[in-house]
JSON list of C-alpha atoms in Angstrom, two decimals:
[
{"chain": "A", "resi": 1, "resn": "GLN", "atom": "CA", "xyz": [101.50, 66.96, 77.72]},
{"chain": "A", "resi": 2, "resn": "LYS", "atom": "CA", "xyz": [98.33, 68.59, 78.98]},
{"chain": "A", "resi": 3, "resn": "GLU", "atom": "CA", "xyz": [95.93, 66.29, 80.78]},
{"chain": "A", "resi": 4, "resn": "VAL", "atom": "CA", "xyz": [93.05, 67.22, 78.50]},
{"chain": "A", "resi": 5, "resn": "GLU", "atom": "CA", "xyz": [93.47, 68.61, 74.99]},
{"chain": "A", "resi": 6, "resn": "GLN", "atom": "CA", "xyz": [90.67, 70.31, 73.11]},
{"chain": "A", "resi": 7, "resn": "ASP", "atom": "CA", "xyz": [90.75, 72.15, 69.81]},
{"chain": "A", "resi": 8, "resn": "PRO", "atom": "CA", "xyz": [89.80, 75.76, 70.63]},
{"chain": "A", "resi": 9, "resn": "GLY", "atom": "CA", "xyz": [88.21, 76.44, 67.27]},
{"chain": "A", "resi": 10, "resn": "PRO", "atom": "CA", "xyz": [86.43, 78.61, 66.47]},
{"chain": "A", "resi": 11, "resn": "LEU", "atom": "CA", "xyz": [84.12, 76.30, 64.61]},
{"chain": "A", "resi": 12, "resn": "SER", "atom": "CA", "xyz": [81.48, 77.79, 62.35]},
{"chain": "A", "resi": 13, "resn": "VAL", "atom": "CA", "xyz": [78.72, 75.65, 60.82]},
{"chain": "A", "resi": 14, "resn": "PRO", "atom": "CA", "xyz": [75.41, 76.29, 59.01]},
{"chain": "A", "resi": 15, "resn": "GLU", "atom": "CA", "xyz": [72.15, 75.69, 60.81]},
{"chain": "A", "resi": 16, "resn": "GLY", "atom": "CA", "xyz": [71.09, 72.04, 60.58]},
{"chain": "A", "resi": 17, "resn": "ALA", "atom": "CA", "xyz": [74.63, 70.67, 60.33]},
{"chain": "A", "resi": 18, "resn": "ILE", "atom": "CA", "xyz": [75.95, 67.84, 62.45]},
{"chain": "A", "resi": 19, "resn": "VAL", "atom": "CA", "xyz": [78.65, 69.11, 64.78]},
{"chain": "A", "resi": 20, "resn": "SER", "atom": "CA", "xyz": [81.45, 67.01, 66.19]},
{"chain": "A", "resi": 21, "resn": "LEU", "atom": "CA", "xyz": [83.45, 68.28, 69.15]},
{"chain": "A", "resi": 22, "resn": "ASN", "atom": "CA", "xyz": [86.38, 66.30, 70.48]},
{"chain": "A", "resi": 23, "resn": "CYS", "atom": "CA", "xyz": [88.85, 65.98, 73.32]},
{"chain": "A", "resi": 24, "resn": "THR", "atom": "CA", "xyz": [91.75, 63.72, 74.08]},
{"chain": "A", "resi": 25, "resn": "TYR", "atom": "CA", "xyz": [93.12, 62.98, 77.52]},
{"chain": "A", "resi": 26, "resn": "SER", "atom": "CA", "xyz": [96.35, 61.50, 78.75]},
{"chain": "A", "resi": 27, "resn": "ASN", "atom": "CA", "xyz": [95.58, 59.71, 82.01]},
{"chain": "A", "resi": 28, "resn": "SER", "atom": "CA", "xyz": [93.92, 56.32, 81.68]},
{"chain": "A", "resi": 29, "resn": "ALA", "atom": "CA", "xyz": [92.72, 56.59, 85.30]},
{"chain": "A", "resi": 30, "resn": "PHE", "atom": "CA", "xyz": [90.00, 59.03, 84.28]},
{"chain": "A", "resi": 31, "resn": "GLN", "atom": "CA", "xyz": [86.64, 57.30, 84.48]},
{"chain": "A", "resi": 32, "resn": "TYR", "atom": "CA", "xyz": [84.06, 60.08, 84.38]},
{"chain": "A", "resi": 33, "resn": "PHE", "atom": "CA", "xyz": [83.49, 62.32, 81.40]},
{"chain": "A", "resi": 34, "resn": "MET", "atom": "CA", "xyz": [81.40, 65.41, 81.00]},
{"chain": "A", "resi": 35, "resn": "TRP", "atom": "CA", "xyz": [80.50, 68.12, 78.54]},
{"chain": "A", "resi": 36, "resn": "TYR", "atom": "CA", "xyz": [79.63, 71.64, 79.60]},
{"chain": "A", "resi": 37, "resn": "ARG", "atom": "CA", "xyz": [78.13, 74.43, 77.52]},
{"chain": "A", "resi": 38, "resn": "GLN", "atom": "CA", "xyz": [79.03, 78.02, 78.29]},
{"chain": "A", "resi": 39, "resn": "TYR", "atom": "CA", "xyz": [77.21, 80.97, 76.79]},
{"chain": "A", "resi": 40, "resn": "SER", "atom": "CA", "xyz": [78.98, 84.30, 76.63]},
{"chain": "A", "resi": 41, "resn": "ARG", "atom": "CA", "xyz": [79.33, 85.98, 80.05]},
{"chain": "A", "resi": 42, "resn": "LYS", "atom": "CA", "xyz": [77.69, 83.04, 81.83]},
{"chain": "A", "resi": 43, "resn": "GLY", "atom": "CA", "xyz": [78.94, 80.15, 83.91]},
{"chain": "A", "resi": 44, "resn": "PRO", "atom": "CA", "xyz": [79.26, 76.71, 82.30]},
{"chain": "A", "resi": 45, "resn": "GLU", "atom": "CA", "xyz": [76.27, 74.40, 82.54]},
{"chain": "A", "resi": 46, "resn": "LEU", "atom": "CA", "xyz": [76.38, 70.63, 82.56]},
{"chain": "A", "resi": 47, "resn": "LEU", "atom": "CA", "xyz": [75.22, 69.13, 79.28]},
{"chain": "A", "resi": 48, "resn": "MET", "atom": "CA", "xyz": [76.22, 65.47, 79.37]},
{"chain": "A", "resi": 49, "resn": "TYR", "atom": "CA", "xyz": [77.72, 63.11, 81.96]},
{"chain": "A", "resi": 50, "resn": "THR", "atom": "CA", "xyz": [79.03, 59.64, 81.14]},
{"chain": "A", "resi": 51, "resn": "TYR", "atom": "CA", "xyz": [80.86, 56.96, 83.01]},
{"chain": "A", "resi": 52, "resn": "SER", "atom": "CA", "xyz": [83.40, 54.73, 81.27]},
{"chain": "A", "resi": 53, "resn": "SER", "atom": "CA", "xyz": [83.24, 53.88, 77.57]},
{"chain": "A", "resi": 54, "resn": "GLY", "atom": "CA", "xyz": [80.17, 53.99, 75.38]},
{"chain": "A", "resi": 55, "resn": "ASN", "atom": "CA", "xyz": [77.54, 56.35, 74.06]},
{"chain": "A", "resi": 56, "resn": "LYS", "atom": "CA", "xyz": [74.91, 58.44, 75.76]},
{"chain": "A", "resi": 57, "resn": "GLU", "atom": "CA", "xyz": [72.16, 60.25, 73.94]},
{"chain": "A", "resi": 58, "resn": "ASP", "atom": "CA", "xyz": [70.00, 63.15, 75.10]},
{"chain": "A", "resi": 59, "resn": "GLY", "atom": "CA", "xyz": [67.81, 64.71, 72.47]},
{"chain": "A", "resi": 60, "resn": "ARG", "atom": "CA", "xyz": [70.03, 66.19, 69.76]},
{"chain": "A", "resi": 61, "resn": "PHE", "atom": "CA", "xyz": [73.18, 65.55, 71.77]},
{"chain": "A", "resi": 62, "resn": "THR", "atom": "CA", "xyz": [75.26, 62.37, 71.87]},
{"chain": "A", "resi": 63, "resn": "ALA", "atom": "CA", "xyz": [78.33, 61.91, 74.06]},
{"chain": "A", "resi": 64, "resn": "GLN", "atom": "CA", "xyz": [80.79, 59.22, 73.09]},
{"chain": "A", "resi": 65, "resn": "VAL", "atom": "CA", "xyz": [83.72, 57.88, 75.10]},
{"chain": "A", "resi": 66, "resn": "ASP", "atom": "CA", "xyz": [86.46, 55.62, 73.78]},
{"chain": "A", "resi": 67, "resn": "LYS", "atom": "CA", "xyz": [88.72, 54.80, 76.69]},
{"chain": "A", "resi": 68, "resn": "SER", "atom": "CA", "xyz": [91.01, 52.63, 74.59]},
{"chain": "A", "resi": 69, "resn": "SER", "atom": "CA", "xyz": [92.09, 55.65, 72.58]},
{"chain": "A", "resi": 70, "resn": "LYS", "atom": "CA", "xyz": [91.44, 58.22, 75.34]},
{"chain": "A", "resi": 71, "resn": "TYR", "atom": "CA", "xyz": [89.07, 60.12, 73.11]},
{"chain": "A", "resi": 72, "resn": "ILE", "atom": "CA", "xyz": [85.77, 61.76, 73.95]},
{"chain": "A", "resi": 73, "resn": "SER", "atom": "CA", "xyz": [83.30, 63.33, 71.57]},
{"chain": "A", "resi": 74, "resn": "LEU", "atom": "CA", "xyz": [80.11, 65.35, 71.61]},
{"chain": "A", "resi": 75, "resn": "PHE", "atom": "CA", "xyz": [77.84, 65.25, 68.58]},
{"chain": "A", "resi": 76, "resn": "ILE", "atom": "CA", "xyz": [75.12, 67.80, 68.00]},
{"chain": "A", "resi": 77, "resn": "ARG", "atom": "CA", "xyz": [72.49, 66.89, 65.41]},
{"chain": "A", "resi": 78, "resn": "ASP", "atom": "CA", "xyz": [70.38, 69.46, 63.58]},
{"chain": "A", "resi": 79, "resn": "SER", "atom": "CA", "xyz": [72.41, 72.28, 65.07]},
{"chain": "A", "resi": 80, "resn": "GLN", "atom": "CA", "xyz": [70.60, 75.52, 65.90]},
{"chain": "A", "resi": 81, "resn": "PRO", "atom": "CA", "xyz": [71.81, 79.10, 66.32]},
{"chain": "A", "resi": 82, "resn": "SER", "atom": "CA", "xyz": [70.99, 78.70, 70.02]},
{"chain": "A", "resi": 83, "resn": "ASP", "atom": "CA", "xyz": [73.74, 76.06, 70.19]},
{"chain": "A", "resi": 84, "resn": "SER", "atom": "CA", "xyz": [76.31, 78.80, 69.59]},
{"chain": "A", "resi": 85, "resn": "ALA", "atom": "CA", "xyz": [78.47, 78.69, 72.70]},
{"chain": "A", "resi": 86, "resn": "THR", "atom": "CA", "xyz": [81.76, 77.42, 74.03]},
{"chain": "A", "resi": 87, "resn": "TYR", "atom": "CA", "xyz": [81.79, 73.70, 74.78]},
{"chain": "A", "resi": 88, "resn": "LEU", "atom": "CA", "xyz": [84.12, 72.35, 77.44]},
{"chain": "A", "resi": 89, "resn": "CYS", "atom": "CA", "xyz": [84.99, 68.75, 78.05]},
{"chain": "A", "resi": 90, "resn": "ALA", "atom": "CA", "xyz": [85.85, 67.66, 81.59]},
{"chain": "A", "resi": 91, "resn": "VAL", "atom": "CA", "xyz": [87.18, 64.47, 83.15]},
{"chain": "A", "resi": 92, "resn": "PHE", "atom": "CA", "xyz": [87.94, 63.13, 86.59]},
{"chain": "A", "resi": 93, "resn": "HIS", "atom": "CA", "xyz": [89.15, 59.96, 88.32]},
{"chain": "A", "resi": 94, "resn": "SER", "atom": "CA", "xyz": [86.68, 59.01, 90.98]},
{"chain": "A", "resi": 95, "resn": "GLY", "atom": "CA", "xyz": [84.92, 60.12, 94.12]},
{"chain": "A", "resi": 96, "resn": "ASN", "atom": "CA", "xyz": [84.99, 63.85, 94.55]},
{"chain": "A", "resi": 97, "resn": "THR", "atom": "CA", "xyz": [88.35, 64.64, 92.93]},
{"chain": "A", "resi": 98, "resn": "PRO", "atom": "CA", "xyz": [88.24, 67.93, 91.03]},
{"chain": "A", "resi": 99, "resn": "LEU", "atom": "CA", "xyz": [87.33, 68.02, 87.37]},
{"chain": "A", "resi": 100, "resn": "VAL", "atom": "CA", "xyz": [90.05, 68.64, 84.81]},
{"chain": "A", "resi": 101, "resn": "PHE", "atom": "CA", "xyz": [88.77, 70.78, 81.95]},
{"chain": "A", "resi": 102, "resn": "GLY", "atom": "CA", "xyz": [89.71, 71.18, 78.34]},
{"chain": "A", "resi": 103, "resn": "LYS", "atom": "CA", "xyz": [90.16, 74.77, 77.21]},
{"chain": "A", "resi": 104, "resn": "GLY", "atom": "CA", "xyz": [86.88, 74.77, 75.32]},
{"chain": "A", "resi": 105, "resn": "THR", "atom": "CA", "xyz": [85.80, 74.93, 71.69]},
{"chain": "A", "resi": 106, "resn": "ARG", "atom": "CA", "xyz": [83.87, 77.96, 70.51]},
{"chain": "A", "resi": 107, "resn": "LEU", "atom": "CA", "xyz": [81.01, 77.03, 68.20]},
{"chain": "A", "resi": 108, "resn": "SER", "atom": "CA", "xyz": [78.98, 79.34, 65.99]},
{"chain": "A", "resi": 109, "resn": "VAL", "atom": "CA", "xyz": [75.88, 78.04, 64.22]},
{"chain": "A", "resi": 110, "resn": "ILE", "atom": "CA", "xyz": [74.92, 80.37, 61.40]},
{"chain": "A", "resi": 111, "resn": "ALA", "atom": "CA", "xyz": [71.24, 80.75, 60.45]},
{"chain": "B", "resi": 1, "resn": "ASP", "atom": "CA", "xyz": [67.45, 73.32, 90.72]},
{"chain": "B", "resi": 2, "resn": "VAL", "atom": "CA", "xyz": [70.70, 73.91, 92.58]},
{"chain": "B", "resi": 3, "resn": "LYS", "atom": "CA", "xyz": [71.62, 77.49, 92.65]},
{"chain": "B", "resi": 4, "resn": "VAL", "atom": "CA", "xyz": [75.13, 78.85, 93.04]},
{"chain": "B", "resi": 5, "resn": "THR", "atom": "CA", "xyz": [75.14, 82.57, 93.60]},
{"chain": "B", "resi": 6, "resn": "GLN", "atom": "CA", "xyz": [78.18, 84.77, 93.25]},
{"chain": "B", "resi": 7, "resn": "SER", "atom": "CA", "xyz": [77.80, 88.08, 94.98]},
{"chain": "B", "resi": 8, "resn": "SER", "atom": "CA", "xyz": [79.03, 90.35, 92.18]},
{"chain": "B", "resi": 9, "resn": "ARG", "atom": "CA", "xyz": [78.91, 90.06, 88.39]},
{"chain": "B", "resi": 10, "resn": "TYR", "atom": "CA", "xyz": [81.44, 92.84, 87.81]},
{"chain": "B", "resi": 11, "resn": "LEU", "atom": "CA", "xyz": [84.02, 94.24, 90.15]},
{"chain": "B", "resi": 12, "resn": "VAL", "atom": "CA", "xyz": [86.74, 96.86, 89.71]},
{"chain": "B", "resi": 13, "resn": "LYS", "atom": "CA", "xyz": [89.45, 97.08, 92.36]},
{"chain": "B", "resi": 14, "resn": "ARG", "atom": "CA", "xyz": [92.72, 98.88, 92.76]},
{"chain": "B", "resi": 15, "resn": "THR", "atom": "CA", "xyz": [96.13, 97.25, 92.94]},
{"chain": "B", "resi": 16, "resn": "GLY", "atom": "CA", "xyz": [96.98, 96.31, 96.50]},
{"chain": "B", "resi": 17, "resn": "GLU", "atom": "CA", "xyz": [93.39, 96.14, 97.73]},
{"chain": "B", "resi": 18, "resn": "LYS", "atom": "CA", "xyz": [92.12, 93.11, 99.61]},
{"chain": "B", "resi": 19, "resn": "VAL", "atom": "CA", "xyz": [89.28, 91.60, 97.62]},
{"chain": "B", "resi": 20, "resn": "PHE", "atom": "CA", "xyz": [86.56, 89.21, 98.76]},
{"chain": "B", "resi": 21, "resn": "LEU", "atom": "CA", "xyz": [84.58, 87.12, 96.28]},
{"chain": "B", "resi": 22, "resn": "GLU", "atom": "CA", "xyz": [81.60, 85.40, 97.82]},
{"chain": "B", "resi": 23, "resn": "CYS", "atom": "CA", "xyz": [79.84, 82.26, 96.68]},
{"chain": "B", "resi": 24, "resn": "VAL", "atom": "CA", "xyz": [76.73, 80.69, 98.18]},
{"chain": "B", "resi": 25, "resn": "GLN", "atom": "CA", "xyz": [75.02, 77.43, 97.20]},
{"chain": "B", "resi": 26, "resn": "ASP", "atom": "CA", "xyz": [71.58, 76.37, 98.33]},
{"chain": "B", "resi": 27, "resn": "MET", "atom": "CA", "xyz": [71.62, 72.56, 98.02]},
{"chain": "B", "resi": 28, "resn": "ASP", "atom": "CA", "xyz": [73.77, 71.43, 100.91]},
{"chain": "B", "resi": 29, "resn": "HIS", "atom": "CA", "xyz": [76.59, 70.35, 98.63]},
{"chain": "B", "resi": 30, "resn": "GLU", "atom": "CA", "xyz": [79.75, 69.27, 100.40]},
{"chain": "B", "resi": 31, "resn": "ASN", "atom": "CA", "xyz": [82.24, 70.24, 97.74]},
{"chain": "B", "resi": 32, "resn": "MET", "atom": "CA", "xyz": [82.92, 73.73, 96.50]},
{"chain": "B", "resi": 33, "resn": "PHE", "atom": "CA", "xyz": [85.47, 75.06, 94.04]},
{"chain": "B", "resi": 34, "resn": "TRP", "atom": "CA", "xyz": [86.98, 78.29, 92.81]},
{"chain": "B", "resi": 35, "resn": "TYR", "atom": "CA", "xyz": [88.29, 78.60, 89.25]},
{"chain": "B", "resi": 36, "resn": "ARG", "atom": "CA", "xyz": [89.54, 81.44, 87.17]},
{"chain": "B", "resi": 37, "resn": "GLN", "atom": "CA", "xyz": [88.94, 81.51, 83.43]},
{"chain": "B", "resi": 38, "resn": "ASP", "atom": "CA", "xyz": [91.21, 83.34, 81.03]},
{"chain": "B", "resi": 39, "resn": "PRO", "atom": "CA", "xyz": [91.26, 83.41, 77.21]},
{"chain": "B", "resi": 40, "resn": "GLY", "atom": "CA", "xyz": [93.59, 80.76, 75.86]},
{"chain": "B", "resi": 41, "resn": "LEU", "atom": "CA", "xyz": [94.18, 79.27, 79.31]},
{"chain": "B", "resi": 42, "resn": "GLY", "atom": "CA", "xyz": [90.77, 77.81, 80.05]},
{"chain": "B", "resi": 43, "resn": "LEU", "atom": "CA", "xyz": [89.55, 77.05, 83.56]},
{"chain": "B", "resi": 44, "resn": "ARG", "atom": "CA", "xyz": [92.21, 76.80, 86.21]},
{"chain": "B", "resi": 45, "resn": "LEU", "atom": "CA", "xyz": [91.54, 75.52, 89.71]},
{"chain": "B", "resi": 46, "resn": "ILE", "atom": "CA", "xyz": [92.53, 77.90, 92.49]},
{"chain": "B", "resi": 47, "resn": "TYR", "atom": "CA", "xyz": [91.19, 76.24, 95.66]},
{"chain": "B", "resi": 48, "resn": "PHE", "atom": "CA", "xyz": [88.56, 73.73, 96.64]},
{"chain": "B", "resi": 49, "resn": "SER", "atom": "CA", "xyz": [86.90, 72.52, 99.80]},
{"chain": "B", "resi": 50, "resn": "TYR", "atom": "CA", "xyz": [85.39, 69.17, 100.72]},
{"chain": "B", "resi": 51, "resn": "ASP", "atom": "CA", "xyz": [83.75, 70.33, 103.90]},
{"chain": "B", "resi": 52, "resn": "VAL", "atom": "CA", "xyz": [83.41, 73.17, 106.36]},
{"chain": "B", "resi": 53, "resn": "LYS", "atom": "CA", "xyz": [86.76, 74.57, 107.48]},
{"chain": "B", "resi": 54, "resn": "MET", "atom": "CA", "xyz": [88.57, 72.32, 105.00]},
{"chain": "B", "resi": 55, "resn": "LYS", "atom": "CA", "xyz": [90.51, 73.63, 102.04]},
{"chain": "B", "resi": 56, "resn": "GLU", "atom": "CA", "xyz": [92.82, 72.21, 99.42]},
{"chain": "B", "resi": 57, "resn": "LYS", "atom": "CA", "xyz": [95.12, 74.02, 97.04]},
{"chain": "B", "resi": 58, "resn": "GLY", "atom": "CA", "xyz": [94.41, 73.72, 93.38]},
{"chain": "B", "resi": 59, "resn": "ASP", "atom": "CA", "xyz": [96.77, 74.37, 90.50]},
{"chain": "B", "resi": 60, "resn": "ILE", "atom": "CA", "xyz": [97.26, 78.12, 90.99]},
{"chain": "B", "resi": 61, "resn": "PRO", "atom": "CA", "xyz": [96.74, 79.06, 94.67]},
{"chain": "B", "resi": 62, "resn": "GLU", "atom": "CA", "xyz": [99.45, 81.73, 94.83]},
{"chain": "B", "resi": 63, "resn": "GLY", "atom": "CA", "xyz": [98.08, 85.13, 95.79]},
{"chain": "B", "resi": 64, "resn": "TYR", "atom": "CA", "xyz": [94.75, 83.68, 96.92]},
{"chain": "B", "resi": 65, "resn": "SER", "atom": "CA", "xyz": [93.25, 82.28, 100.09]},
{"chain": "B", "resi": 66, "resn": "VAL", "atom": "CA", "xyz": [89.81, 80.88, 100.90]},
{"chain": "B", "resi": 67, "resn": "SER", "atom": "CA", "xyz": [87.43, 80.61, 103.77]},
{"chain": "B", "resi": 68, "resn": "ARG", "atom": "CA", "xyz": [84.63, 78.14, 104.42]},
{"chain": "B", "resi": 69, "resn": "GLU", "atom": "CA", "xyz": [83.03, 78.79, 107.77]},
{"chain": "B", "resi": 70, "resn": "LYS", "atom": "CA", "xyz": [79.60, 77.52, 106.74]},
{"chain": "B", "resi": 71, "resn": "LYS", "atom": "CA", "xyz": [78.74, 74.69, 104.39]},
{"chain": "B", "resi": 72, "resn": "GLU", "atom": "CA", "xyz": [76.85, 76.88, 101.95]},
{"chain": "B", "resi": 73, "resn": "ARG", "atom": "CA", "xyz": [79.43, 79.66, 101.64]},
{"chain": "B", "resi": 74, "resn": "PHE", "atom": "CA", "xyz": [82.89, 79.57, 100.09]},
{"chain": "B", "resi": 75, "resn": "SER", "atom": "CA", "xyz": [84.83, 82.80, 99.89]},
{"chain": "B", "resi": 76, "resn": "LEU", "atom": "CA", "xyz": [87.84, 83.58, 97.74]},
{"chain": "B", "resi": 77, "resn": "ILE", "atom": "CA", "xyz": [90.22, 86.23, 99.05]},
{"chain": "B", "resi": 78, "resn": "LEU", "atom": "CA", "xyz": [92.80, 88.12, 97.07]},
{"chain": "B", "resi": 79, "resn": "GLU", "atom": "CA", "xyz": [95.15, 89.29, 99.79]},
{"chain": "B", "resi": 80, "resn": "SER", "atom": "CA", "xyz": [96.68, 92.09, 97.73]},
{"chain": "B", "resi": 81, "resn": "ALA", "atom": "CA", "xyz": [95.14, 92.40, 94.31]},
{"chain": "B", "resi": 82, "resn": "SER", "atom": "CA", "xyz": [97.44, 92.66, 91.33]},
{"chain": "B", "resi": 83, "resn": "THR", "atom": "CA", "xyz": [96.73, 93.37, 87.66]},
{"chain": "B", "resi": 84, "resn": "ASN", "atom": "CA", "xyz": [97.53, 89.77, 86.70]},
{"chain": "B", "resi": 85, "resn": "GLN", "atom": "CA", "xyz": [94.55, 88.71, 88.78]},
{"chain": "B", "resi": 86, "resn": "THR", "atom": "CA", "xyz": [92.20, 90.42, 86.38]},
{"chain": "B", "resi": 87, "resn": "SER", "atom": "CA", "xyz": [90.03, 87.53, 85.26]},
{"chain": "B", "resi": 88, "resn": "MET", "atom": "CA", "xyz": [86.65, 85.82, 85.29]},
{"chain": "B", "resi": 89, "resn": "TYR", "atom": "CA", "xyz": [86.20, 83.97, 88.57]},
{"chain": "B", "resi": 90, "resn": "LEU", "atom": "CA", "xyz": [83.84, 81.02, 88.68]},
{"chain": "B", "resi": 91, "resn": "CYS", "atom": "CA", "xyz": [82.56, 79.24, 91.76]},
{"chain": "B", "resi": 92, "resn": "ALA", "atom": "CA", "xyz": [81.10, 75.74, 91.57]},
{"chain": "B", "resi": 93, "resn": "SER", "atom": "CA", "xyz": [79.54, 73.26, 93.93]},
{"chain": "B", "resi": 94, "resn": "ARG", "atom": "CA", "xyz": [79.05, 69.54, 93.74]},
{"chain": "B", "resi": 95, "resn": "GLN", "atom": "CA", "xyz": [77.76, 66.57, 95.69]},
{"chain": "B", "resi": 96, "resn": "GLY", "atom": "CA", "xyz": [79.95, 63.47, 95.62]},
{"chain": "B", "resi": 97, "resn": "SER", "atom": "CA", "xyz": [80.91, 62.44, 92.10]},
{"chain": "B", "resi": 98, "resn": "GLY", "atom": "CA", "xyz": [78.19, 64.44, 90.41]},
{"chain": "B", "resi": 99, "resn": "GLY", "atom": "CA", "xyz": [78.73, 67.23, 87.95]},
{"chain": "B", "resi": 100, "resn": "TYR", "atom": "CA", "xyz": [79.52, 70.77, 88.97]},
{"chain": "B", "resi": 101, "resn": "THR", "atom": "CA", "xyz": [76.93, 73.50, 89.21]},
{"chain": "B", "resi": 102, "resn": "PHE", "atom": "CA", "xyz": [78.57, 76.80, 88.40]},
{"chain": "B", "resi": 103, "resn": "GLY", "atom": "CA", "xyz": [77.69, 80.30, 89.39]},
{"chain": "B", "resi": 104, "resn": "SER", "atom": "CA", "xyz": [77.38, 83.04, 86.77]},
{"chain": "B", "resi": 105, "resn": "GLY", "atom": "CA", "xyz": [80.89, 84.28, 87.44]},
{"chain": "B", "resi": 106, "resn": "THR", "atom": "CA", "xyz": [82.49, 87.48, 88.66]},
{"chain": "B", "resi": 107, "resn": "ARG", "atom": "CA", "xyz": [84.46, 89.48, 86.17]},
{"chain": "B", "resi": 108, "resn": "LEU", "atom": "CA", "xyz": [87.17, 91.17, 88.22]},
{"chain": "B", "resi": 109, "resn": "THR", "atom": "CA", "xyz": [89.28, 93.99, 86.86]},
{"chain": "B", "resi": 110, "resn": "VAL", "atom": "CA", "xyz": [92.28, 95.16, 88.87]},
{"chain": "B", "resi": 111, "resn": "VAL", "atom": "CA", "xyz": [93.55, 98.60, 87.89]}
]
């Protein structure tokens, strides 16, 4: 079983839709959870960073972590064409251990 | 903002050549990482470094080596390039348990 599983998509939605992106992970020792956005031919950029279970909101983006079910989500409200990108989830244990990434979900928001 | 600069965006090399990929960060981060990114395989960790002259193998170190002589610079070396090393190479830096800052990537083609 892969450490982090993520549906690769592609996911295509109309502008203004609510988008839900999800990952599952296998190791309950993971405590830190992140979402990265990667535009075509660019490096990933950090979008959201959460520690332990709960929700975190930043503008149109909400990150949700459910450690009991080992499930992490990113919600995008009022999606825009500029949100079209690949979204990667990432997890790690503690300290400065390397991140473990999902394979990414490609999202297209159609105007 | 932290900047991670990768020396080349695109590189074409011949099989058997020794290839150097350079990465420089400007925020005094202790930790630096090299990943490769391939369609369907996601980001895979090649090597990482917690400090000057320190290195740790990642998940796929075979065929690669690294050098970190100065804190701000982390070099990836392909000792004898092969066609299966054609990929997007991403460098990242990080302080402690923070998120990664990625460079823009180097798309390497080995012919």
